[in-house]
JSON list of C-alpha atoms in Angstrom, two decimals:
[
{"chain": "A", "resi": 1, "resn": "ASP", "atom": "CA", "xyz": [-2.95, 20.85, -4.20]},
{"chain": "A", "resi": 2, "resn": "GLY", "atom": "CA", "xyz": [-0.07, 18.38, -4.11]},
{"chain": "A", "resi": 3, "resn": "GLY", "atom": "CA", "xyz": [-0.92, 14.76, -4.60]},
{"chain": "A", "resi": 4, "resn": "ILE", "atom": "CA", "xyz": [-0.99, 11.60, -6.66]},
{"chain": "A", "resi": 5, "resn": "THR", "atom": "CA", "xyz": [-3.57, 11.41, -9.42]},
{"chain": "A", "resi": 6, "resn": "GLN", "atom": "CA", "xyz": [-4.61, 8.12, -10.98]},
{"chain": "A", "resi": 7, "resn": "SER", "atom": "CA", "xyz": [-6.83, 7.94, -14.03]},
{"chain": "A", "resi": 8, "resn": "PRO", "atom": "CA", "xyz": [-9.22, 6.70, -15.08]},
{"chain": "A", "resi": 9, "resn": "LYS", "atom": "CA", "xyz": [-11.12, 5.69, -11.94]},
{"chain": "A", "resi": 10, "resn": "TYR", "atom": "CA", "xyz": [-12.75, 2.76, -13.79]},
{"chain": "A", "resi": 11, "resn": "LEU", "atom": "CA", "xyz": [-11.44, 0.97, -16.88]},
{"chain": "A", "resi": 12, "resn": "PHE", "atom": "CA", "xyz": [-12.76, -1.90, -18.94]},
{"chain": "A", "resi": 13, "resn": "ARG", "atom": "CA", "xyz": [-10.61, -4.17, -21.10]},
{"chain": "A", "resi": 14, "resn": "LYS", "atom": "CA", "xyz": [-11.61, -6.35, -23.97]},
{"chain": "A", "resi": 15, "resn": "GLU", "atom": "CA", "xyz": [-9.96, -9.69, -24.64]},
{"chain": "A", "resi": 16, "resn": "GLY", "atom": "CA", "xyz": [-6.59, -9.28, -26.34]},
{"chain": "A", "resi": 17, "resn": "GLN", "atom": "CA", "xyz": [-6.44, -5.56, -25.65]},
{"chain": "A", "resi": 18, "resn": "ASN", "atom": "CA", "xyz": [-3.65, -3.60, -23.95]},
{"chain": "A", "resi": 19, "resn": "VAL", "atom": "CA", "xyz": [-4.75, -0.81, -21.61]},
{"chain": "A", "resi": 20, "resn": "THR", "atom": "CA", "xyz": [-2.71, 1.90, -19.91]},
{"chain": "A", "resi": 21, "resn": "LEU", "atom": "CA", "xyz": [-3.32, 3.27, -16.43]},
{"chain": "A", "resi": 22, "resn": "SER", "atom": "CA", "xyz": [-2.06, 6.76, -15.68]},
{"chain": "A", "resi": 23, "resn": "CYS", "atom": "CA", "xyz": [-0.27, 7.89, -12.52]},
{"chain": "A", "resi": 24, "resn": "GLU", "atom": "CA", "xyz": [0.91, 11.48, -12.08]},
{"chain": "A", "resi": 25, "resn": "GLN", "atom": "CA", "xyz": [2.38, 13.10, -8.96]},
{"chain": "A", "resi": 26, "resn": "ASN", "atom": "CA", "xyz": [3.30, 16.72, -8.25]},
{"chain": "A", "resi": 27, "resn": "LEU", "atom": "CA", "xyz": [5.01, 16.00, -4.93]},
{"chain": "A", "resi": 28, "resn": "ASN", "atom": "CA", "xyz": [8.50, 15.96, -6.45]},
{"chain": "A", "resi": 29, "resn": "HIS", "atom": "CA", "xyz": [8.89, 12.39, -5.20]},
{"chain": "A", "resi": 30, "resn": "ASP", "atom": "CA", "xyz": [11.73, 10.31, -6.61]},
{"chain": "A", "resi": 31, "resn": "ALA", "atom": "CA", "xyz": [10.34, 6.81, -6.33]},
{"chain": "A", "resi": 32, "resn": "MET", "atom": "CA", "xyz": [7.07, 5.53, -7.73]},
{"chain": "A", "resi": 33, "resn": "TYR", "atom": "CA", "xyz": [5.31, 2.18, -7.38]},
{"chain": "A", "resi": 34, "resn": "TRP", "atom": "CA", "xyz": [2.47, 0.14, -8.86]},
{"chain": "A", "resi": 35, "resn": "TYR", "atom": "CA", "xyz": [0.52, -2.33, -6.77]},
{"chain": "A", "resi": 36, "resn": "ARG", "atom": "CA", "xyz": [-2.28, -4.74, -7.49]},
{"chain": "A", "resi": 37, "resn": "GLN", "atom": "CA", "xyz": [-4.97, -5.36, -4.87]},
{"chain": "A", "resi": 38, "resn": "ASP", "atom": "CA", "xyz": [-7.33, -8.33, -4.93]},
{"chain": "A", "resi": 39, "resn": "PRO", "atom": "CA", "xyz": [-10.16, -8.82, -2.41]},
{"chain": "A", "resi": 40, "resn": "GLY", "atom": "CA", "xyz": [-9.01, -10.09, 0.97]},
{"chain": "A", "resi": 41, "resn": "GLN", "atom": "CA", "xyz": [-5.34, -9.73, 0.15]},
{"chain": "A", "resi": 42, "resn": "GLY", "atom": "CA", "xyz": [-2.61, -7.28, 0.87]},
{"chain": "A", "resi": 43, "resn": "LEU", "atom": "CA", "xyz": [-0.98, -5.17, -1.81]},
{"chain": "A", "resi": 44, "resn": "ARG", "atom": "CA", "xyz": [1.31, -6.92, -4.27]},
{"chain": "A", "resi": 45, "resn": "LEU", "atom": "CA", "xyz": [4.09, -5.01, -5.99]},
{"chain": "A", "resi": 46, "resn": "ILE", "atom": "CA", "xyz": [4.06, -5.01, -9.80]},
{"chain": "A", "resi": 47, "resn": "TYR", "atom": "CA", "xyz": [6.85, -2.58, -10.73]},
{"chain": "A", "resi": 48, "resn": "TYR", "atom": "CA", "xyz": [8.75, 0.23, -9.09]},
{"chain": "A", "resi": 49, "resn": "SER", "atom": "CA", "xyz": [11.03, 3.04, -10.18]},
{"chain": "A", "resi": 50, "resn": "GLN", "atom": "CA", "xyz": [13.61, 4.78, -8.01]},
{"chain": "A", "resi": 51, "resn": "ILE", "atom": "CA", "xyz": [14.68, 7.37, -10.61]},
{"chain": "A", "resi": 52, "resn": "VAL", "atom": "CA", "xyz": [13.78, 8.56, -14.08]},
{"chain": "A", "resi": 53, "resn": "ASN", "atom": "CA", "xyz": [14.52, 6.12, -16.92]},
{"chain": "A", "resi": 54, "resn": "ASP", "atom": "CA", "xyz": [14.99, 3.22, -14.51]},
{"chain": "A", "resi": 55, "resn": "PHE", "atom": "CA", "xyz": [12.53, 0.66, -13.14]},
{"chain": "A", "resi": 56, "resn": "GLN", "atom": "CA", "xyz": [12.54, -2.82, -11.61]},
{"chain": "A", "resi": 57, "resn": "LYS", "atom": "CA", "xyz": [10.15, -5.74, -11.55]},
{"chain": "A", "resi": 58, "resn": "GLY", "atom": "CA", "xyz": [8.22, -6.44, -8.40]},
{"chain": "A", "resi": 59, "resn": "ASP", "atom": "CA", "xyz": [6.69, -9.73, -7.29]},
{"chain": "A", "resi": 60, "resn": "ILE", "atom": "CA", "xyz": [4.05, -10.00, -10.05]},
{"chain": "A", "resi": 61, "resn": "ALA", "atom": "CA", "xyz": [5.44, -8.19, -13.11]},
{"chain": "A", "resi": 62, "resn": "GLU", "atom": "CA", "xyz": [4.42, -10.76, -15.72]},
{"chain": "A", "resi": 63, "resn": "GLY", "atom": "CA", "xyz": [1.84, -9.35, -18.15]},
{"chain": "A", "resi": 64, "resn": "TYR", "atom": "CA", "xyz": [2.58, -5.73, -17.19]},
{"chain": "A", "resi": 65, "resn": "SER", "atom": "CA", "xyz": [4.93, -3.03, -18.49]},
{"chain": "A", "resi": 66, "resn": "VAL", "atom": "CA", "xyz": [5.91, 0.44, -17.31]},
{"chain": "A", "resi": 67, "resn": "SER", "atom": "CA", "xyz": [7.93, 3.47, -18.36]},
{"chain": "A", "resi": 68, "resn": "ARG", "atom": "CA", "xyz": [9.44, 6.35, -16.41]},
{"chain": "A", "resi": 69, "resn": "GLU", "atom": "CA", "xyz": [10.33, 9.07, -18.89]},
{"chain": "A", "resi": 70, "resn": "LYS", "atom": "CA", "xyz": [9.44, 11.91, -16.50]},
{"chain": "A", "resi": 71, "resn": "LYS", "atom": "CA", "xyz": [9.84, 12.21, -12.76]},
{"chain": "A", "resi": 72, "resn": "GLU", "atom": "CA", "xyz": [6.17, 12.98, -12.24]},
{"chain": "A", "resi": 73, "resn": "SER", "atom": "CA", "xyz": [4.71, 10.22, -14.40]},
{"chain": "A", "resi": 74, "resn": "PHE", "atom": "CA", "xyz": [4.75, 6.40, -14.14]},
{"chain": "A", "resi": 75, "resn": "PRO", "atom": "CA", "xyz": [2.17, 4.81, -16.47]},
{"chain": "A", "resi": 76, "resn": "LEU", "atom": "CA", "xyz": [1.31, 1.10, -16.21]},
{"chain": "A", "resi": 77, "resn": "THR", "atom": "CA", "xyz": [0.28, -0.95, -19.24]},
{"chain": "A", "resi": 78, "resn": "VAL", "atom": "CA", "xyz": [-1.73, -4.09, -18.65]},
{"chain": "A", "resi": 79, "resn": "THR", "atom": "CA", "xyz": [-0.97, -6.25, -21.67]},
{"chain": "A", "resi": 80, "resn": "SER", "atom": "CA", "xyz": [-3.02, -9.01, -23.25]},
{"chain": "A", "resi": 81, "resn": "ALA", "atom": "CA", "xyz": [-0.53, -11.45, -21.68]},
{"chain": "A", "resi": 82, "resn": "GLN", "atom": "CA", "xyz": [-2.06, -10.72, -18.27]},
{"chain": "A", "resi": 83, "resn": "LYS", "atom": "CA", "xyz": [-4.81, -13.33, -18.22]},
{"chain": "A", "resi": 84, "resn": "ASN", "atom": "CA", "xyz": [-6.46, -12.24, -14.99]},
{"chain": "A", "resi": 85, "resn": "PRO", "atom": "CA", "xyz": [-6.28, -8.44, -14.99]},
{"chain": "A", "resi": 86, "resn": "THR", "atom": "CA", "xyz": [-9.45, -7.72, -12.99]},
{"chain": "A", "resi": 87, "resn": "ALA", "atom": "CA", "xyz": [-8.25, -5.95, -9.84]},
{"chain": "A", "resi": 88, "resn": "PHE", "atom": "CA", "xyz": [-7.83, -2.62, -8.10]},
{"chain": "A", "resi": 89, "resn": "TYR", "atom": "CA", "xyz": [-4.55, -0.95, -9.14]},
{"chain": "A", "resi": 90, "resn": "LEU", "atom": "CA", "xyz": [-2.80, 1.47, -6.82]},
{"chain": "A", "resi": 91, "resn": "CYS", "atom": "CA", "xyz": [0.04, 3.87, -7.57]},
{"chain": "A", "resi": 92, "resn": "ALA", "atom": "CA", "xyz": [2.28, 5.22, -4.83]},
{"chain": "A", "resi": 93, "resn": "SER", "atom": "CA", "xyz": [5.29, 7.50, -4.50]},
{"chain": "A", "resi": 94, "resn": "ARG", "atom": "CA", "xyz": [7.84, 8.50, -1.88]},
{"chain": "A", "resi": 95, "resn": "ILE", "atom": "CA", "xyz": [10.85, 10.69, -1.26]},
{"chain": "A", "resi": 96, "resn": "ARG", "atom": "CA", "xyz": [14.11, 8.77, -1.26]},
{"chain": "A", "resi": 97, "resn": "GLN", "atom": "CA", "xyz": [16.28, 11.14, 0.76]},
{"chain": "A", "resi": 98, "resn": "GLY", "atom": "CA", "xyz": [16.69, 10.92, 4.49]},
{"chain": "A", "resi": 99, "resn": "ARG", "atom": "CA", "xyz": [15.30, 8.10, 6.61]},
{"chain": "A", "resi": 100, "resn": "ASN", "atom": "CA", "xyz": [12.91, 5.58, 5.11]},
{"chain": "A", "resi": 101, "resn": "GLN", "atom": "CA", "xyz": [10.05, 7.84, 4.05]},
{"chain": "A", "resi": 102, "resn": "PRO", "atom": "CA", "xyz": [6.63, 6.20, 3.76]},
{"chain": "A", "resi": 103, "resn": "GLN", "atom": "CA", "xyz": [4.79, 5.69, 0.49]},
{"chain": "A", "resi": 104, "resn": "HIS", "atom": "CA", "xyz": [1.74, 7.79, -0.30]},
{"chain": "A", "resi": 105, "resn": "PHE", "atom": "CA", "xyz": [-1.05, 6.53, -2.53]},
{"chain": "A", "resi": 106, "resn": "GLY", "atom": "CA", "xyz": [-3.40, 7.66, -5.24]},
{"chain": "A", "resi": 107, "resn": "ASP", "atom": "CA", "xyz": [-7.07, 6.71, -5.20]},
{"chain": "A", "resi": 108, "resn": "GLY", "atom": "CA", "xyz": [-6.70, 3.75, -7.52]},
{"chain": "A", "resi": 109, "resn": "THR", "atom": "CA", "xyz": [-8.05, 2.47, -10.83]},
{"chain": "A", "resi": 110, "resn": "ARG", "atom": "CA", "xyz": [-10.47, -0.43, -10.94]},
{"chain": "A", "resi": 111, "resn": "LEU", "atom": "CA", "xyz": [-9.92, -2.58, -14.03]},
{"chain": "A", "resi": 112, "resn": "SER", "atom": "CA", "xyz": [-12.53, -5.04, -15.23]},
{"chain": "A", "resi": 113, "resn": "ILE", "atom": "CA", "xyz": [-12.87, -7.41, -18.17]},
{"chain": "A", "resi": 114, "resn": "LEU", "atom": "CA", "xyz": [-15.66, -6.87, -20.67]},
{"chain": "B", "resi": 1, "resn": "GLY", "atom": "CA", "xyz": [6.51, -12.74, -2.07]},
{"chain": "B", "resi": 2, "resn": "GLN", "atom": "CA", "xyz": [6.81, -12.49, 1.67]},
{"chain": "B", "resi": 3, "resn": "GLN", "atom": "CA", "xyz": [3.78, -11.37, 3.66]},
{"chain": "B", "resi": 4, "resn": "LEU", "atom": "CA", "xyz": [3.27, -10.26, 7.20]},
{"chain": "B", "resi": 5, "resn": "ASN", "atom": "CA", "xyz": [0.86, -12.10, 9.47]},
{"chain": "B", "resi": 6, "resn": "GLN", "atom": "CA", "xyz": [-1.81, -9.60, 10.37]},
{"chain": "B", "resi": 7, "resn": "SER", "atom": "CA", "xyz": [-4.60, -10.40, 12.82]},
{"chain": "B", "resi": 8, "resn": "PRO", "atom": "CA", "xyz": [-7.42, -10.46, 13.29]},
{"chain": "B", "resi": 9, "resn": "GLN", "atom": "CA", "xyz": [-8.70, -10.72, 9.73]},
{"chain": "B", "resi": 10, "resn": "SER", "atom": "CA", "xyz": [-11.89, -8.87, 10.71]},
{"chain": "B", "resi": 11, "resn": "MET", "atom": "CA", "xyz": [-13.42, -7.34, 13.81]},
{"chain": "B", "resi": 12, "resn": "PHE", "atom": "CA", "xyz": [-17.03, -6.62, 14.71]},
{"chain": "B", "resi": 13, "resn": "ILE", "atom": "CA", "xyz": [-17.14, -3.94, 17.37]},
{"chain": "B", "resi": 14, "resn": "GLN", "atom": "CA", "xyz": [-19.62, -1.70, 19.14]},
{"chain": "B", "resi": 15, "resn": "GLU", "atom": "CA", "xyz": [-19.20, 2.04, 18.85]},
{"chain": "B", "resi": 16, "resn": "GLY", "atom": "CA", "xyz": [-17.13, 3.25, 21.78]},
{"chain": "B", "resi": 17, "resn": "GLU", "atom": "CA", "xyz": [-15.11, 0.05, 22.15]},
{"chain": "B", "resi": 18, "resn": "ASP", "atom": "CA", "xyz": [-11.33, -0.07, 22.03]},
{"chain": "B", "resi": 19, "resn": "VAL", "atom": "CA", "xyz": [-9.74, -2.00, 19.16]},
{"chain": "B", "resi": 20, "resn": "SER", "atom": "CA", "xyz": [-6.41, -3.78, 18.92]},
{"chain": "B", "resi": 21, "resn": "MET", "atom": "CA", "xyz": [-4.73, -5.41, 15.94]},
{"chain": "B", "resi": 22, "resn": "ASN", "atom": "CA", "xyz": [-1.20, -6.63, 15.30]},
{"chain": "B", "resi": 23, "resn": "CYS", "atom": "CA", "xyz": [1.31, -7.79, 12.73]},
{"chain": "B", "resi": 24, "resn": "THR", "atom": "CA", "xyz": [4.16, -10.24, 13.06]},
{"chain": "B", "resi": 25, "resn": "SER", "atom": "CA", "xyz": [7.03, -11.11, 10.78]},
{"chain": "B", "resi": 26, "resn": "SER", "atom": "CA", "xyz": [9.74, -13.74, 10.61]},
{"chain": "B", "resi": 27, "resn": "SER", "atom": "CA", "xyz": [12.15, -10.98, 9.50]},
{"chain": "B", "resi": 28, "resn": "ILE", "atom": "CA", "xyz": [13.55, -8.07, 11.43]},
{"chain": "B", "resi": 29, "resn": "PHE", "atom": "CA", "xyz": [12.23, -4.75, 10.16]},
{"chain": "B", "resi": 30, "resn": "ASN", "atom": "CA", "xyz": [13.56, -1.23, 10.59]},
{"chain": "B", "resi": 31, "resn": "THR", "atom": "CA", "xyz": [10.29, 0.47, 9.63]},
{"chain": "B", "resi": 32, "resn": "TRP", "atom": "CA", "xyz": [6.66, -0.29, 10.42]},
{"chain": "B", "resi": 33, "resn": "LEU", "atom": "CA", "xyz": [3.80, 1.60, 8.82]},
{"chain": "B", "resi": 34, "resn": "TRP", "atom": "CA", "xyz": [0.07, 1.53, 9.47]},
{"chain": "B", "resi": 35, "resn": "TYR", "atom": "CA", "xyz": [-2.41, 2.55, 6.76]},
{"chain": "B", "resi": 36, "resn": "LYS", "atom": "CA", "xyz": [-6.21, 2.76, 6.57]},
{"chain": "B", "resi": 37, "resn": "GLN", "atom": "CA", "xyz": [-8.15, 2.13, 3.38]},
{"chain": "B", "resi": 38, "resn": "ASP", "atom": "CA", "xyz": [-11.75, 3.17, 2.75]},
{"chain": "B", "resi": 39, "resn": "PRO", "atom": "CA", "xyz": [-13.75, 1.42, 0.00]},
{"chain": "B", "resi": 40, "resn": "GLY", "atom": "CA", "xyz": [-12.73, 2.46, -3.50]},
{"chain": "B", "resi": 41, "resn": "GLU", "atom": "CA", "xyz": [-9.86, 4.65, -2.28]},
{"chain": "B", "resi": 42, "resn": "GLY", "atom": "CA", "xyz": [-6.13, 4.35, -1.80]},
{"chain": "B", "resi": 43, "resn": "PRO", "atom": "CA", "xyz": [-4.55, 3.60, 1.60]},
{"chain": "B", "resi": 44, "resn": "VAL", "atom": "CA", "xyz": [-3.86, 6.61, 3.81]},
{"chain": "B", "resi": 45, "resn": "LEU", "atom": "CA", "xyz": [-0.87, 6.64, 6.16]},
{"chain": "B", "resi": 46, "resn": "LEU", "atom": "CA", "xyz": [-1.85, 6.67, 9.84]},
{"chain": "B", "resi": 47, "resn": "ILE", "atom": "CA", "xyz": [1.40, 6.15, 11.74]},
{"chain": "B", "resi": 48, "resn": "ALA", "atom": "CA", "xyz": [5.05, 5.53, 10.84]},
{"chain": "B", "resi": 49, "resn": "LEU", "atom": "CA", "xyz": [7.45, 3.82, 13.28]},
{"chain": "B", "resi": 50, "resn": "TYR", "atom": "CA", "xyz": [11.23, 3.81, 12.90]},
{"chain": "B", "resi": 51, "resn": "LYS", "atom": "CA", "xyz": [12.74, 2.59, 16.18]},
{"chain": "B", "resi": 52, "resn": "ALA", "atom": "CA", "xyz": [12.35, -0.58, 18.24]},
{"chain": "B", "resi": 53, "resn": "GLY", "atom": "CA", "xyz": [10.15, 0.14, 21.25]},
{"chain": "B", "resi": 54, "resn": "GLU", "atom": "CA", "xyz": [8.80, 3.35, 19.73]},
{"chain": "B", "resi": 55, "resn": "LEU", "atom": "CA", "xyz": [5.25, 4.22, 20.77]},
{"chain": "B", "resi": 56, "resn": "THR", "atom": "CA", "xyz": [3.49, 6.83, 18.65]},
{"chain": "B", "resi": 57, "resn": "SER", "atom": "CA", "xyz": [0.00, 8.31, 18.82]},
{"chain": "B", "resi": 58, "resn": "ASN", "atom": "CA", "xyz": [-2.17, 10.03, 16.26]},
{"chain": "B", "resi": 59, "resn": "GLY", "atom": "CA", "xyz": [-5.35, 11.18, 17.96]},
{"chain": "B", "resi": 60, "resn": "ARG", "atom": "CA", "xyz": [-7.20, 8.07, 19.18]},
{"chain": "B", "resi": 61, "resn": "LEU", "atom": "CA", "xyz": [-4.71, 5.80, 17.42]},
{"chain": "B", "resi": 62, "resn": "THR", "atom": "CA", "xyz": [-1.59, 4.42, 19.07]},
{"chain": "B", "resi": 63, "resn": "ALA", "atom": "CA", "xyz": [0.98, 2.14, 17.45]},
{"chain": "B", "resi": 64, "resn": "GLN", "atom": "CA", "xyz": [4.11, 0.48, 18.77]},
{"chain": "B", "resi": 65, "resn": "PHE", "atom": "CA", "xyz": [7.24, -0.93, 17.14]},
{"chain": "B", "resi": 66, "resn": "GLY", "atom": "CA", "xyz": [7.98, -4.22, 18.94]},
{"chain": "B", "resi": 67, "resn": "ILE", "atom": "CA", "xyz": [11.21, -4.61, 20.88]},
{"chain": "B", "resi": 68, "resn": "THR", "atom": "CA", "xyz": [12.16, -7.69, 18.85]},
{"chain": "B", "resi": 69, "resn": "ARG", "atom": "CA", "xyz": [11.63, -5.63, 15.64]},
{"chain": "B", "resi": 70, "resn": "LYS", "atom": "CA", "xyz": [9.45, -8.46, 14.35]},
{"chain": "B", "resi": 71, "resn": "ASP", "atom": "CA", "xyz": [6.05, -7.14, 15.36]},
{"chain": "B", "resi": 72, "resn": "SER", "atom": "CA", "xyz": [3.87, -4.08, 15.72]},
{"chain": "B", "resi": 73, "resn": "PHE", "atom": "CA", "xyz": [0.42, -3.33, 17.05]},
{"chain": "B", "resi": 74, "resn": "LEU", "atom": "CA", "xyz": [-2.20, -0.67, 16.45]},
{"chain": "B", "resi": 75, "resn": "ASN", "atom": "CA", "xyz": [-4.79, 0.36, 19.04]},
{"chain": "B", "resi": 76, "resn": "ILE", "atom": "CA", "xyz": [-7.85, 2.51, 18.43]},
{"chain": "B", "resi": 77, "resn": "SER", "atom": "CA", "xyz": [-9.56, 3.91, 21.49]},
{"chain": "B", "resi": 78, "resn": "ALA", "atom": "CA", "xyz": [-13.26, 4.72, 21.75]},
{"chain": "B", "resi": 79, "resn": "SER", "atom": "CA", "xyz": [-14.12, 3.67, 18.19]},
{"chain": "B", "resi": 80, "resn": "ILE", "atom": "CA", "xyz": [-16.50, 5.79, 16.12]},
{"chain": "B", "resi": 81, "resn": "PRO", "atom": "CA", "xyz": [-18.38, 4.96, 12.89]},
{"chain": "B", "resi": 82, "resn": "SER", "atom": "CA", "xyz": [-15.78, 6.60, 10.64]},
{"chain": "B", "resi": 83, "resn": "ASP", "atom": "CA", "xyz": [-13.16, 4.14, 11.92]},
{"chain": "B", "resi": 84, "resn": "VAL", "atom": "CA", "xyz": [-14.77, 1.50, 9.70]},
{"chain": "B", "resi": 85, "resn": "GLY", "atom": "CA", "xyz": [-12.45, 0.35, 6.94]},
{"chain": "B", "resi": 86, "resn": "ILE", "atom": "CA", "xyz": [-9.48, -1.90, 6.31]},
{"chain": "B", "resi": 87, "resn": "TYR", "atom": "CA", "xyz": [-6.28, -1.37, 8.26]},
{"chain": "B", "resi": 88, "resn": "PHE", "atom": "CA", "xyz": [-2.99, -2.54, 6.77]},
{"chain": "B", "resi": 89, "resn": "CYS", "atom": "CA", "xyz": [0.41, -2.92, 8.34]},
{"chain": "B", "resi": 90, "resn": "ALA", "atom": "CA", "xyz": [3.51, -2.72, 6.19]},
{"chain": "B", "resi": 91, "resn": "GLY", "atom": "CA", "xyz": [7.16, -3.19, 7.04]},
{"chain": "B", "resi": 92, "resn": "SER", "atom": "CA", "xyz": [10.50, -2.78, 5.38]},
{"chain": "B", "resi": 93, "resn": "TYR", "atom": "CA", "xyz": [14.14, -3.56, 6.05]},
{"chain": "B", "resi": 94, "resn": "MET", "atom": "CA", "xyz": [17.30, -2.12, 4.62]},
{"chain": "B", "resi": 95, "resn": "ASP", "atom": "CA", "xyz": [18.30, -5.15, 2.57]},
{"chain": "B", "resi": 96, "resn": "SER", "atom": "CA", "xyz": [14.96, -5.01, 0.76]},
{"chain": "B", "resi": 97, "resn": "ASN", "atom": "CA", "xyz": [15.88, -1.60, -0.65]},
{"chain": "B", "resi": 98, "resn": "TYR", "atom": "CA", "xyz": [13.04, -0.28, 1.50]},
{"chain": "B", "resi": 99, "resn": "GLN", "atom": "CA", "xyz": [10.37, -2.11, -0.48]},
{"chain": "B", "resi": 100, "resn": "LEU", "atom": "CA", "xyz": [7.27, -2.61, 1.63]},
{"chain": "B", "resi": 101, "resn": "ILE", "atom": "CA", "xyz": [5.96, -5.99, 2.71]},
{"chain": "B", "resi": 102, "resn": "TRP", "atom": "CA", "xyz": [2.23, -5.91, 3.42]},
{"chain": "B", "resi": 103, "resn": "GLY", "atom": "CA", "xyz": [-0.15, -7.61, 5.78]},
{"chain": "B", "resi": 104, "resn": "ALA", "atom": "CA", "xyz": [-3.46, -8.88, 4.38]},
{"chain": "B", "resi": 105, "resn": "GLY", "atom": "CA", "xyz": [-5.45, -6.29, 6.33]},
{"chain": "B", "resi": 106, "resn": "THR", "atom": "CA", "xyz": [-7.86, -6.12, 9.27]},
{"chain": "B", "resi": 107, "resn": "LYS", "atom": "CA", "xyz": [-11.43, -5.21, 8.35]},
{"chain": "B", "resi": 108, "resn": "LEU", "atom": "CA", "xyz": [-13.15, -3.17, 11.03]},
{"chain": "B", "resi": 109, "resn": "ILE", "atom": "CA", "xyz": [-16.96, -3.33, 11.10]},
{"chain": "B", "resi": 110, "resn": "ILE", "atom": "CA", "xyz": [-19.24, -1.48, 13.48]},
{"chain": "B", "resi": 111, "resn": "LYS", "atom": "CA", "xyz": [-22.14, -3.59, 14.82]},
{"chain": "B", "resi": 112, "resn": "PRO", "atom": "CA", "xyz": [-25.51, -1.94, 14.17]}
]
């Protein structure tokens, strides 16, 4: 089945620890995105990547880092510099060609502080 | 970052009722999207709109791209229990490199 797979589903972080969230897609999509979702709010963009080996900061990039070494993979690292990391993290992807194609989402990773 | 104004924030409805929600923006958009999110899952695309005035249906759902290009609405007819969830609007415009701007969501709750 084609889709976007995020792992793990739940993740716990200790103080001062970096953690990495995985996002893999087999849809052959060009662009990939990471969002943060807090209760009662819309999605906020952390980072996005339009092509391999290139990515840009979104609205709330501080305390996060990404890489895009392969088209199908876009991992997100939540660093110790992110002081309030507890949230639901969503990965999305889309085709870039043609008219503005919508983003499609994985099922998210919930990150909590120990 | 910029956000859309989505209303209402939540709705308590009886099964079988029709539902209406909308989003407005101070910017002109060339795409409006409507998503539904169930608890603990990612948003799922319901309807995509690309042209001012466009009216598109997906089963019991109907969405319209406002003529001014600054608003959109979503209607659900004859609501059923599985309609419960959070509905998000999202819009984009060419100068934003097609990045999405999101509403805060409308939470739909079925009255017992």
